[in-house]
Coordinates of C-alpha atoms and ligand atoms in Angstrom, one line a residue:
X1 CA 0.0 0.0 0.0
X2 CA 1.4 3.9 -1.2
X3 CA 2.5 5.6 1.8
X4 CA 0.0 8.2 2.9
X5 CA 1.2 11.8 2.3
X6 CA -0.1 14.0 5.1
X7 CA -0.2 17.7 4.5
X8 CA -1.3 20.5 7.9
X9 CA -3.7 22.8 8.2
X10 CA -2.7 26.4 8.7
X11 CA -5.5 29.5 8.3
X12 CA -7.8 27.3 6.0
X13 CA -5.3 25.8 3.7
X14 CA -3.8 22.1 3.6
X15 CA 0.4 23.2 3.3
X16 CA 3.2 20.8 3.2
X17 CA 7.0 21.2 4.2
X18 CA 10.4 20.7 2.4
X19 CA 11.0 18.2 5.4
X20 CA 9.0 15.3 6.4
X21 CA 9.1 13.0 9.2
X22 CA 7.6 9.4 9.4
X23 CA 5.2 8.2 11.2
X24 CA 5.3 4.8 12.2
X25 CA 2.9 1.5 12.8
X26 CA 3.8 0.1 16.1
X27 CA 3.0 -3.1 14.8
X28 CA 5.6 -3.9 12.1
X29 CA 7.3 -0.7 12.3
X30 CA 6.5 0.2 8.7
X31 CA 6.0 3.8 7.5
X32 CA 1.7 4.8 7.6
X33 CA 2.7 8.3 6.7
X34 CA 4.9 11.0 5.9
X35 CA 4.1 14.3 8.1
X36 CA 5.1 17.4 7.5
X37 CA 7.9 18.4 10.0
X38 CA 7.2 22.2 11.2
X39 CA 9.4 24.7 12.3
X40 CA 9.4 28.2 14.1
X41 CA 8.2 29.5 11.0
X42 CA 5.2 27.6 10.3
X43 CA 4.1 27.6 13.7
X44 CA 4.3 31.2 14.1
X45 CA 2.1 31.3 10.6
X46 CA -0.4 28.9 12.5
X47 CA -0.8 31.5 15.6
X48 CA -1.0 34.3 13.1
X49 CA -3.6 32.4 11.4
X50 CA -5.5 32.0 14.8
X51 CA -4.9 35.2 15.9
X52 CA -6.7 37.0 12.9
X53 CA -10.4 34.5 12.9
X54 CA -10.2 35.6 16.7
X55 CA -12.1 38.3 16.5
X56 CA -15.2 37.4 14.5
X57 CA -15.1 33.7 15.9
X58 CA -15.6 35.5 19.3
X59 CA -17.9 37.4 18.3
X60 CA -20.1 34.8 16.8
X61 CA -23.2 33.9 18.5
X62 CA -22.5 31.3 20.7
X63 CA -25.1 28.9 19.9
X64 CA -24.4 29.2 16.0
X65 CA -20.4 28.2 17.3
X66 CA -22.6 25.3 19.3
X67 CA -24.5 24.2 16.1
X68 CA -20.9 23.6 14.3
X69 CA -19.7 22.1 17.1
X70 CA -22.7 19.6 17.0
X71 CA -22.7 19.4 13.1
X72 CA -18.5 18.2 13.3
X73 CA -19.4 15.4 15.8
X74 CA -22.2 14.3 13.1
X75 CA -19.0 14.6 10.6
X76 CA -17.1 12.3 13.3
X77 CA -19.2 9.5 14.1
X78 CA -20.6 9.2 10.4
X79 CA -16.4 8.2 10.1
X80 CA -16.0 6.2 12.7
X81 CA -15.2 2.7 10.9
X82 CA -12.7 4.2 9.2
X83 CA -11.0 6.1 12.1
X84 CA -11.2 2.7 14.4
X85 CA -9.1 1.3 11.7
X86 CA -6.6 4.3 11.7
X87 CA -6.6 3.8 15.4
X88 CA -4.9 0.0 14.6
X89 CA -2.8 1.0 12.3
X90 CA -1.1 4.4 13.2
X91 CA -2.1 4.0 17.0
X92 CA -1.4 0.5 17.7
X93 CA -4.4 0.0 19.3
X94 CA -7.0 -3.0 19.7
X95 CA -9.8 -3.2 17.5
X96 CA -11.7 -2.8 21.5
X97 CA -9.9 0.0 22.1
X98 CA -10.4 1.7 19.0
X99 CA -14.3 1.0 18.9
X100 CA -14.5 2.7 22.7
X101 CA -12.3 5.8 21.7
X102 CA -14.2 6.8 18.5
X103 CA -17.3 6.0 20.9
X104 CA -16.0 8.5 23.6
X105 CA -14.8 11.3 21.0
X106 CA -18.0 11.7 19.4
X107 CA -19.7 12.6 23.1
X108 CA -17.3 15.1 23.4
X109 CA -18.5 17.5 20.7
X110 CA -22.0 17.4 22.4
X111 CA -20.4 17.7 25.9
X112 CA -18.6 20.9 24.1
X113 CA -21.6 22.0 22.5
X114 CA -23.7 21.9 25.7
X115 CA -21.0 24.0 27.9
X116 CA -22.0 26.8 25.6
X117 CA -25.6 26.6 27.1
X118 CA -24.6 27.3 30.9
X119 CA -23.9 30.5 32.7
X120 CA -20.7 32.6 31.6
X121 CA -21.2 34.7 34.8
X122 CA -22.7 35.6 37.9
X123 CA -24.2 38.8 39.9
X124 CA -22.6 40.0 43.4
X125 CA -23.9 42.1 45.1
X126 CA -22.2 45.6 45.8
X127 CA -21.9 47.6 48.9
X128 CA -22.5 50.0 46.9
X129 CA -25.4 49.4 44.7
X130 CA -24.2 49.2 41.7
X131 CA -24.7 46.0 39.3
X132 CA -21.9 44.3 40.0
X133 CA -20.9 41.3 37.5
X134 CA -18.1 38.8 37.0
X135 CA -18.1 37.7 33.8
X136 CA -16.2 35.7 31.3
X137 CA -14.9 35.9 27.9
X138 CA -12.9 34.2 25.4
X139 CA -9.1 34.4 25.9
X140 CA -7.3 34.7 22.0
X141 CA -5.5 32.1 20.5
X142 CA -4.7 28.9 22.8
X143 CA -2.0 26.3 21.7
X144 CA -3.0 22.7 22.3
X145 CA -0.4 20.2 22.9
X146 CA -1.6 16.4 23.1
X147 CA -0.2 13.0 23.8
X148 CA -0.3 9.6 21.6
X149 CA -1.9 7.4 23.7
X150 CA -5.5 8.2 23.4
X151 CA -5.0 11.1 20.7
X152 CA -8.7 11.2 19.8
X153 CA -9.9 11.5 23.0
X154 CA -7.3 13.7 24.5
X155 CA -6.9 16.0 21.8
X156 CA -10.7 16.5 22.0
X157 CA -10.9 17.3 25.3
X158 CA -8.0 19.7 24.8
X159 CA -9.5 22.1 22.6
X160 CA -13.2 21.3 21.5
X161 CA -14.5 23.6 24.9
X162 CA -11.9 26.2 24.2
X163 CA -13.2 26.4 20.4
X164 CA -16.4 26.4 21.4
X165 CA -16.4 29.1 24.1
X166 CA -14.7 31.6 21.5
X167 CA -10.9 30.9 21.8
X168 CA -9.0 30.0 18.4
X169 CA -6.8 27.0 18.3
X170 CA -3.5 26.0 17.0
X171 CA -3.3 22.3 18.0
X172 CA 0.2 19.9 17.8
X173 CA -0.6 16.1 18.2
X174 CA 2.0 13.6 19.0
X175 CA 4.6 12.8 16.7
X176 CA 4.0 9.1 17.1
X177 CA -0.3 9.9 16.2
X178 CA -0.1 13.3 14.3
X179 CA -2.7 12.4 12.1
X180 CA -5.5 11.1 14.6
X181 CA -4.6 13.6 17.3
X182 CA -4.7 16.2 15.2
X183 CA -5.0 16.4 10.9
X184 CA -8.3 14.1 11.1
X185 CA -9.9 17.0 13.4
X186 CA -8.8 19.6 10.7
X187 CA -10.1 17.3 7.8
X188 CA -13.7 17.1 10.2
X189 CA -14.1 20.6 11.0
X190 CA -13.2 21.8 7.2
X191 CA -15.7 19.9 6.0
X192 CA -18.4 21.1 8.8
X193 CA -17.8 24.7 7.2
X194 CA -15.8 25.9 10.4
X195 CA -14.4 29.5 9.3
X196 CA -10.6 29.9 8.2
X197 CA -8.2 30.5 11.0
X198 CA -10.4 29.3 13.3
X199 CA -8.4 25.6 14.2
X200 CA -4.9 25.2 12.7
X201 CA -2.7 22.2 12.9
X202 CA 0.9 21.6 12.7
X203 CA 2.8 18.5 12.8
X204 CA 6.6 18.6 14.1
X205 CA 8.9 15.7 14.6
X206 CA 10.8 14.9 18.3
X207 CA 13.7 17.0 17.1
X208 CA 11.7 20.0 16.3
X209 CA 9.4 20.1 18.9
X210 CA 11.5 21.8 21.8
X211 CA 11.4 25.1 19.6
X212 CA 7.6 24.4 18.2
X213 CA 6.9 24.3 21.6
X214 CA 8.7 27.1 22.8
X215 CA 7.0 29.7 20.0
X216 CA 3.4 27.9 21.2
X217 CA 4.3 29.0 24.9
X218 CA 5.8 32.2 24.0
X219 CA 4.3 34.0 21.0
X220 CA 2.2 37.1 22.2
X221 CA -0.6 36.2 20.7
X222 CA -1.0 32.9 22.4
X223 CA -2.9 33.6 26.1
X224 CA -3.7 30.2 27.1
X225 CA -2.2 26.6 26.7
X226 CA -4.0 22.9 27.2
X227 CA -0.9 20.5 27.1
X228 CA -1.5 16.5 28.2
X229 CA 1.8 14.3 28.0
X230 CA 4.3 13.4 30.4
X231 CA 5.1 14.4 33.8
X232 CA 8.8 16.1 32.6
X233 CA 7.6 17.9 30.0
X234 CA 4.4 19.1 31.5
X235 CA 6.9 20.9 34.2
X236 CA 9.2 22.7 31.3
X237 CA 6.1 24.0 29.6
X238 CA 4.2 25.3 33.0
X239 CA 7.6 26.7 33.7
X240 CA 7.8 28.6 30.6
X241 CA 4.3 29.3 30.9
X242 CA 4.5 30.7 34.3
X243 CA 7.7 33.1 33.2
X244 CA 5.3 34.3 30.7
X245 CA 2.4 34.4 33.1
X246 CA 0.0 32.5 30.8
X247 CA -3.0 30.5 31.8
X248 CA -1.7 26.6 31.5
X249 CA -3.1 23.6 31.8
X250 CA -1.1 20.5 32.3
X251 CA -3.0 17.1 32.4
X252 CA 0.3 14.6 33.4
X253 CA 1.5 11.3 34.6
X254 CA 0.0 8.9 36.6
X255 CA 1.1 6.4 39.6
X256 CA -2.4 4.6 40.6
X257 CA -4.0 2.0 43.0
X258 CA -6.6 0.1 43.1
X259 CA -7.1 -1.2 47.1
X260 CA -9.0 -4.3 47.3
X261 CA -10.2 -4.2 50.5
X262 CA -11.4 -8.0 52.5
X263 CA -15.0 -7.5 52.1
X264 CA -14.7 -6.9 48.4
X265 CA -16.4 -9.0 45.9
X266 CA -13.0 -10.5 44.1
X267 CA -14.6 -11.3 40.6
X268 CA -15.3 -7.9 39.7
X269 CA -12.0 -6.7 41.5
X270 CA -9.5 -9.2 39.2
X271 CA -11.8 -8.0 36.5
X272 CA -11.2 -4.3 37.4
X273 CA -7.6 -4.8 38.2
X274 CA -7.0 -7.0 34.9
X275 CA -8.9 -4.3 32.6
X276 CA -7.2 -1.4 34.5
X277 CA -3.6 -2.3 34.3
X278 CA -3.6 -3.9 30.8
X279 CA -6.0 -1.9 29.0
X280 CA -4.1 -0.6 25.6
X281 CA -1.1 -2.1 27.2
X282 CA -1.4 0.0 30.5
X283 CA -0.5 2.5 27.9
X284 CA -3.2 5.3 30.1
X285 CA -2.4 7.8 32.3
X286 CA -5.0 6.2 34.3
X287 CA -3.7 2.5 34.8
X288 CA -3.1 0.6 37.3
X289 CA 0.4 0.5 38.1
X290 CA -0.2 -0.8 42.0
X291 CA -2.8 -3.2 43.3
X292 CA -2.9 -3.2 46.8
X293 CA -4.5 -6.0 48.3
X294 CA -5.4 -6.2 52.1
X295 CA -4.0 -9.9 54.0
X296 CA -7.0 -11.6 54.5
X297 CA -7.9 -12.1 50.7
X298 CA -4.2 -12.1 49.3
X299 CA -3.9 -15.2 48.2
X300 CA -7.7 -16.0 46.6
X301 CA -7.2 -12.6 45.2
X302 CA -4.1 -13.1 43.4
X303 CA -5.1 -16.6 42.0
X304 CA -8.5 -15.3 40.2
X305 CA -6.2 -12.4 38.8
X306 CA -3.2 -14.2 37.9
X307 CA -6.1 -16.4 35.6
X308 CA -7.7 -13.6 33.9
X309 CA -4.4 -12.2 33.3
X310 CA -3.2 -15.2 31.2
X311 CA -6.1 -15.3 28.9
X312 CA -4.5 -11.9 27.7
X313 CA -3.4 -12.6 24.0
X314 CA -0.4 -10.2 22.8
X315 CA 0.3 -9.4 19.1
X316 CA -0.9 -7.2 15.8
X317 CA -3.4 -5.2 16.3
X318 CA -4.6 -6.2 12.5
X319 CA -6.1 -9.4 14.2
X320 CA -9.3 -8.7 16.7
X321 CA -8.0 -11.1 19.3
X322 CA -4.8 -9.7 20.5
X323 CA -6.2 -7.4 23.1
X324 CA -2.6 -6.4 23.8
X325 CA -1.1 -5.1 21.0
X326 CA 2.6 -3.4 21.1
X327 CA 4.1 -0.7 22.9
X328 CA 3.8 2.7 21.3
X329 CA 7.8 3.1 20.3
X330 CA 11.1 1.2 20.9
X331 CA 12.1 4.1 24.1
X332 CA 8.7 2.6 25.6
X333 CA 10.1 -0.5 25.2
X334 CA 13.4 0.3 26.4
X335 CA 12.1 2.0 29.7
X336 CA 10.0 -0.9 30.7
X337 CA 12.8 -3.4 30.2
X338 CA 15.0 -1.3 32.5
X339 CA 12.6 -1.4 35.0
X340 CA 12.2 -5.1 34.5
X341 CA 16.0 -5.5 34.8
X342 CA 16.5 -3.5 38.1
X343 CA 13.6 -4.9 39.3
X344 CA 14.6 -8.5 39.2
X345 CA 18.2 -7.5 40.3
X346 CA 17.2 -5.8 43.2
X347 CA 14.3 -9.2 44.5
X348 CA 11.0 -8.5 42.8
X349 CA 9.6 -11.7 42.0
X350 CA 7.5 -12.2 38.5
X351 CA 3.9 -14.0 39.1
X352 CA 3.5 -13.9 35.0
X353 CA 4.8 -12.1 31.7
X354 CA 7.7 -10.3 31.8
X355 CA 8.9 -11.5 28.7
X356 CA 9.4 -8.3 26.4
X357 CA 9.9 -9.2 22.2
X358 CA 10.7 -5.7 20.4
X359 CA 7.8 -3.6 21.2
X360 CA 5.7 -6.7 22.2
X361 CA 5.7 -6.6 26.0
X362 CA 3.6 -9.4 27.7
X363 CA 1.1 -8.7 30.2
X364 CA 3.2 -8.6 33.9
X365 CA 2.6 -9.0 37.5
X366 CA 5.5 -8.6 40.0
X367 CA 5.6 -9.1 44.1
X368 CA 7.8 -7.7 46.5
X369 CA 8.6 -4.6 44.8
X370 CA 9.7 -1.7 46.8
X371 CA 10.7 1.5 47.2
X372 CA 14.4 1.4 45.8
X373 CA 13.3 -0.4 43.0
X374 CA 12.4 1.7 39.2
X375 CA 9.3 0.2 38.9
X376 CA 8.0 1.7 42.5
X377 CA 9.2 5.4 41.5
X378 CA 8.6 5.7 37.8
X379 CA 5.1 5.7 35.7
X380 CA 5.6 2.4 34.1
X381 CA 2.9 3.0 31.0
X382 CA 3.0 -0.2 30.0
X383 CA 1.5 -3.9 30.9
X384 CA 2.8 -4.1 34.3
X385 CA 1.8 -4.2 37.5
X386 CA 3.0 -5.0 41.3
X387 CA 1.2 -6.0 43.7
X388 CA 1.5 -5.5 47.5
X389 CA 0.1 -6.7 50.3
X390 CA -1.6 -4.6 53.3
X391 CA -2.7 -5.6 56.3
X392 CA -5.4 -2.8 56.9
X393 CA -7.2 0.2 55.3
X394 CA -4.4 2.6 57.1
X395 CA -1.4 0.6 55.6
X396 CA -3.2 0.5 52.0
X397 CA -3.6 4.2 52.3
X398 CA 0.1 5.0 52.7
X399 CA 1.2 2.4 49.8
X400 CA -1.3 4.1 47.7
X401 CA -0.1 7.9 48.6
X402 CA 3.5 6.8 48.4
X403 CA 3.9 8.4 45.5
X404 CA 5.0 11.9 43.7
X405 CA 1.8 11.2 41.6
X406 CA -1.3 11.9 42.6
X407 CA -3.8 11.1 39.6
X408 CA -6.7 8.7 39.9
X409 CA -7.2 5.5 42.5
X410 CA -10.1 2.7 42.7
X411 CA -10.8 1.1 45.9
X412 CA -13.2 -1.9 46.0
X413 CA -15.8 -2.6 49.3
X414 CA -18.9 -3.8 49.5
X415 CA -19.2 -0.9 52.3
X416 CA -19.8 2.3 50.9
X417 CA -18.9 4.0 53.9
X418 CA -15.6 2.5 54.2
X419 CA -15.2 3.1 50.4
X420 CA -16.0 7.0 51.1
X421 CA -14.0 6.8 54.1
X422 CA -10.5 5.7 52.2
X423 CA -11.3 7.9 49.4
X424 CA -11.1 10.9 51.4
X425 CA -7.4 9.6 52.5
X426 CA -6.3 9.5 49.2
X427 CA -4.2 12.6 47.4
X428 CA -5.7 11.9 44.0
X429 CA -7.6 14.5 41.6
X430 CA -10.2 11.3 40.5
X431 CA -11.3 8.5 42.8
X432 CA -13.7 5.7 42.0
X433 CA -15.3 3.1 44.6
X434 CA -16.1 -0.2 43.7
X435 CA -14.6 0.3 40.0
X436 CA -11.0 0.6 38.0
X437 CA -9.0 4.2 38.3
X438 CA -9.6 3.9 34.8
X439 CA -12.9 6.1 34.1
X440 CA -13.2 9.1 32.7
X441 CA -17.0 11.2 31.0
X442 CA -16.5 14.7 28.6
X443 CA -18.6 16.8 31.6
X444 CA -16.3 16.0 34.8
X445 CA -13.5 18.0 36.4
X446 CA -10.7 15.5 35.4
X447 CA -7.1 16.3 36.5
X448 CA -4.4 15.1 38.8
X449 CA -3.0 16.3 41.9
X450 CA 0.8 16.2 42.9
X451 CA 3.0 15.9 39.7
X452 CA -0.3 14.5 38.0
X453 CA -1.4 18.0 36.9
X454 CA -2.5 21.5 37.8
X455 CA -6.0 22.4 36.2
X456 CA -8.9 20.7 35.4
X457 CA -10.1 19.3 31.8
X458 CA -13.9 18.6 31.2
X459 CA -17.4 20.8 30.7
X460 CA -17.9 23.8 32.9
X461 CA -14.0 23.2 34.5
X462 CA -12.6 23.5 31.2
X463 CA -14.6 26.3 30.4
X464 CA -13.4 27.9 33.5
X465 CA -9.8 27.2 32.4
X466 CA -9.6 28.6 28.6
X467 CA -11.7 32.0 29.5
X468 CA -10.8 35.3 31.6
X469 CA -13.0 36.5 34.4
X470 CA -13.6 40.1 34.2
X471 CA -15.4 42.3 36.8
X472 CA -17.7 44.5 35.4
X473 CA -19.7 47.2 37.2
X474 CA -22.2 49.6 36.4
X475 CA -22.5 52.8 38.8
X476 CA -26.2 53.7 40.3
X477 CA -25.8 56.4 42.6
X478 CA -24.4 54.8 45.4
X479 CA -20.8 55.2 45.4
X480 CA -19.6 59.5 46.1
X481 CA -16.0 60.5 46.6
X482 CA -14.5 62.6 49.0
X483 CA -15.4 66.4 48.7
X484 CA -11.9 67.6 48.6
X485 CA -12.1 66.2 45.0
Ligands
NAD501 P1 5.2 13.5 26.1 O1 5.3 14.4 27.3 O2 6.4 12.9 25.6 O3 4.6 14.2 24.8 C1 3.3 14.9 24.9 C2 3.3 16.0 23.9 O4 4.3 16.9 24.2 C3 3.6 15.5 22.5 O5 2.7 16.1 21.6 C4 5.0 15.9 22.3 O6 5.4 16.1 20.9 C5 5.1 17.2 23.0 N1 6.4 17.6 23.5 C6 7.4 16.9 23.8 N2 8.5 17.7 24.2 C7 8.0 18.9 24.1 C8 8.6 20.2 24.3 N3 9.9 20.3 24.8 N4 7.8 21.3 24.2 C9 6.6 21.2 23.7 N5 6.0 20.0 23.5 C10 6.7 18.9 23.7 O7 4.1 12.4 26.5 P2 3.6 11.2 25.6 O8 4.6 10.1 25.6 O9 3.1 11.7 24.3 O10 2.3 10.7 26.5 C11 2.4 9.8 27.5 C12 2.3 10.6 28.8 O11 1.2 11.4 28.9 C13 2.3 9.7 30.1 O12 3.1 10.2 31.1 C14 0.8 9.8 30.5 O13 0.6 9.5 31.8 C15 0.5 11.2 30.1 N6 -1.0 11.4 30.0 C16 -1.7 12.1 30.9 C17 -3.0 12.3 30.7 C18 -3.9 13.0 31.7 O14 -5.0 13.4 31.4 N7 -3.4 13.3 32.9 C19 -3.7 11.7 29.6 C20 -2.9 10.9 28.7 C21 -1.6 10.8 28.9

């Protein structure tokens, strides 16, 4: 099959670049496409771009900027076969996977298209008398900077309530999914009749995107920036953001437990755990990376886990039964071996997998890991998991905050109140009793505390985040000055 020969999206118009990059299938490691590779230049053109549709975008009534919201999801979904397959192919995702992402992208421009519909402001009241008013407004131009992981849904999030409350976007996907985190959304909103200038998007490679990135932070025209991605980048670019004093948002990394405490109903717990950590090869910021498990059930526990977790088939994507398929990229696949290794070397003990082929890494389970050991410290983002034994709610607590992360956790009970009761000893952003840490709906305030994130992503929240609060007063006779004035 040709190579596919990607162009970006800059003020309306599809333009290429004398270099290109390619953009690989995790599966074989063939070429799906050659991207454009931007530079300084081009991105600046992109903010230019977004800078001039500002003005009448914002301006637009903000229901008719709801009904083209609403039309581009129609867009969306009526492509959603053909974007699951993209999904396996460029994305290295299940076909599973790729049939609950395109399912969860088209609720987003809805979600969006709602948010438009609720309050943009409220009425003090003024010891004064006058009508007193905080109100909010679009900010400019915000840059969105997305991951690979889940690029649909995460570039979506990023900028579809932004777009939709006024703001005009440039958005840069991944490198490793540039064309579903980011050219597919140009190709959806071009054809929904979105005006020029409105959303641009520019594809760079890894070696340009240090000064892509640096001219999305620092160009005066930008006012706000959505970035989701790792934990070290997400501190250069609030850094950079902060020196600027620019609104950021930085959805990051993930450390997460799931405590299994004795009165929980095991079944739907190994089913939980199994589903959280290998999901799109624990490849979430959400996964399970630790499954604490109190005494009293250890042992039953990790049996009916250990079982579920060897029906896991690895392998292509292209066939419907590998749920696993590979690891996004051979540094993925680098980082978890080294974990692997220093785990072993230092007494971790394997209960299954650990066997890593290329980029195929088979779904693992280790014991006795601790806190000197890689695997405790780092996000793993990949099919691995330790488990750890507590013996109570107090010692599960600390395991689970042990952490520099602080991003999502599950607990299972059959007590609610006990559930509650952990919950509210946990320093995550997003908790979930009785279920995975894995969950996630387009209307909630989702973000991480700790090095997980600062801001919040989802409906009114991100509508909070990507506009300005002005107060506004109008005088009524109420306020004098004094006489010698
Ligand atoms: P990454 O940080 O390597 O890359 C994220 C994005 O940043 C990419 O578009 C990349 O090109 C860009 N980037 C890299 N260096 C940059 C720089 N110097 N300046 C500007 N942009 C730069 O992360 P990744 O590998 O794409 O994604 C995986 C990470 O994302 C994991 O840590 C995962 O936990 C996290 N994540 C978090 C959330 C969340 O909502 N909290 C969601 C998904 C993924």
């Amino acid at each position: 099959m040709a190579k596919r020969q990607e162009r970006m999206y800059i003020g309306g118009e599809w333009t290429t670049t004398v270099d290109t990059f390619p953009d690989y299938n995790p599966s074989d490691g063939s070429v799906w496409a050659n991207m454009p590779d931007a530079g300084v230049a081009e991105t600046r053109a992109a903010i230019e771009a977004a800078h001039a549709a500002f003005p009448e975008w914002a301006a637009m009534p903000f229901n008719k900027r709801s009904h083209l919201m609403i039309k581009a999801g129609e867009i969306f979904e009526s492509r959603r076969a053909e974007i699951a397959e993209v999904i396996q192919n460029e994305g290295g995702g299940w076909f599973g996977k790729a049939m609950f992402e395109t399912g969860y992208t088209a609720e987003i421009f809805p979600a969006a298209a709602a948010a438009n519909y609720d309050s943009i402001g409220e009425v003090l009241p003024s010891e004064y008398g006058k009508l007193s008013m905080a109100v909010r407004r679009p900010m400019g131009v915000v840059s969105v900077i997305s991951p690979w992981n889940f690029p649909l849904i995460l570039s979506a999030r990023g900028f579809l309530f932004p777009l939709v409350a006024g703001n005009t976007i440039v958005l840069k996907p991944s490198e490793d999914t540039p064309y579903l985190g980011g050219l597919l959304f140009a190709e959806v909103f071009e054809e929904a009749g979105l005006p020029k200038g409105v959303l641009n998007v520019i594809t760079c490679s890894r070696d340009n995107v240090a000064a892509v990135g640096d001219e999305l932070i620092e160009n005066p025209h930008v006012k706000g920036v959505s970035f989701t991605g790792s934990t070290p980048v997400g501190r250069l670019i609030a850094a950079k953001a902060g020196a600027h004093l620019k609104k950021c948002c930085v959805e990051l990394g993930g450390k997460n437990s799931m405590i299994i405490c004795d009165d929980a109903d095991l079944e739907r717990s190994a089913q939980a755990a199994n589903f959280g950590a290998f999901m799109h090869q624990g490849q979430i910021c959400m996964s399970v990376e630790r499954v604490i498990v109190h005494e009293k059930i250890y042992d039953k526990f990790v049996k009916q886990f250990l079982e579920r977790v060897r029906k896991l088939k690895v392998g292509s994507t292209t066939e419907k039964e590998n749920v696993l398929g590979p690891v996004i990229n051979d540094r993925a696949a680098d980082r978890l071996q080294a974990q692997f290794d220093d785990a072993k070397a230092k007494g971790a003990k394997v209960l299954v997998g650990g066997e890593i082929d290329g980029r195929y890494v088979s779904p693992t389970v280790f014991s006795g890991v601790t806190p000197d050991m890689l695997m405790y410290q780092q996000e793993s983002f990949g099919p691995v998991c330790s488990i750890f034994k507590a013996r109570n709610d107090e010692e599960a607590i600390r395991i689970a905050n042990d952490s520099e992360y602080g991003l999502t956790a599950g607990v299972m009970t059959e007590d609610e109140g006990r559930g509650l009761a952990i919950v509210n000893q946990l320093d995550t952003g997003n908790c979930h009793v009785n279920c995975s840490p894995v969950n996630d709906e387009p209307h909630v305030p989702f973000g991480g505390f700790k090095a997980s994130g600062s801001g919040k992503h989802g409906g009114r929240w991100s509508m909070e985040t990507f506009t300005e609060t002005r107060w506004i007063t109008m005088e009524r006779g109420g306020r004098g000055f004094p006489p010698v004035f």
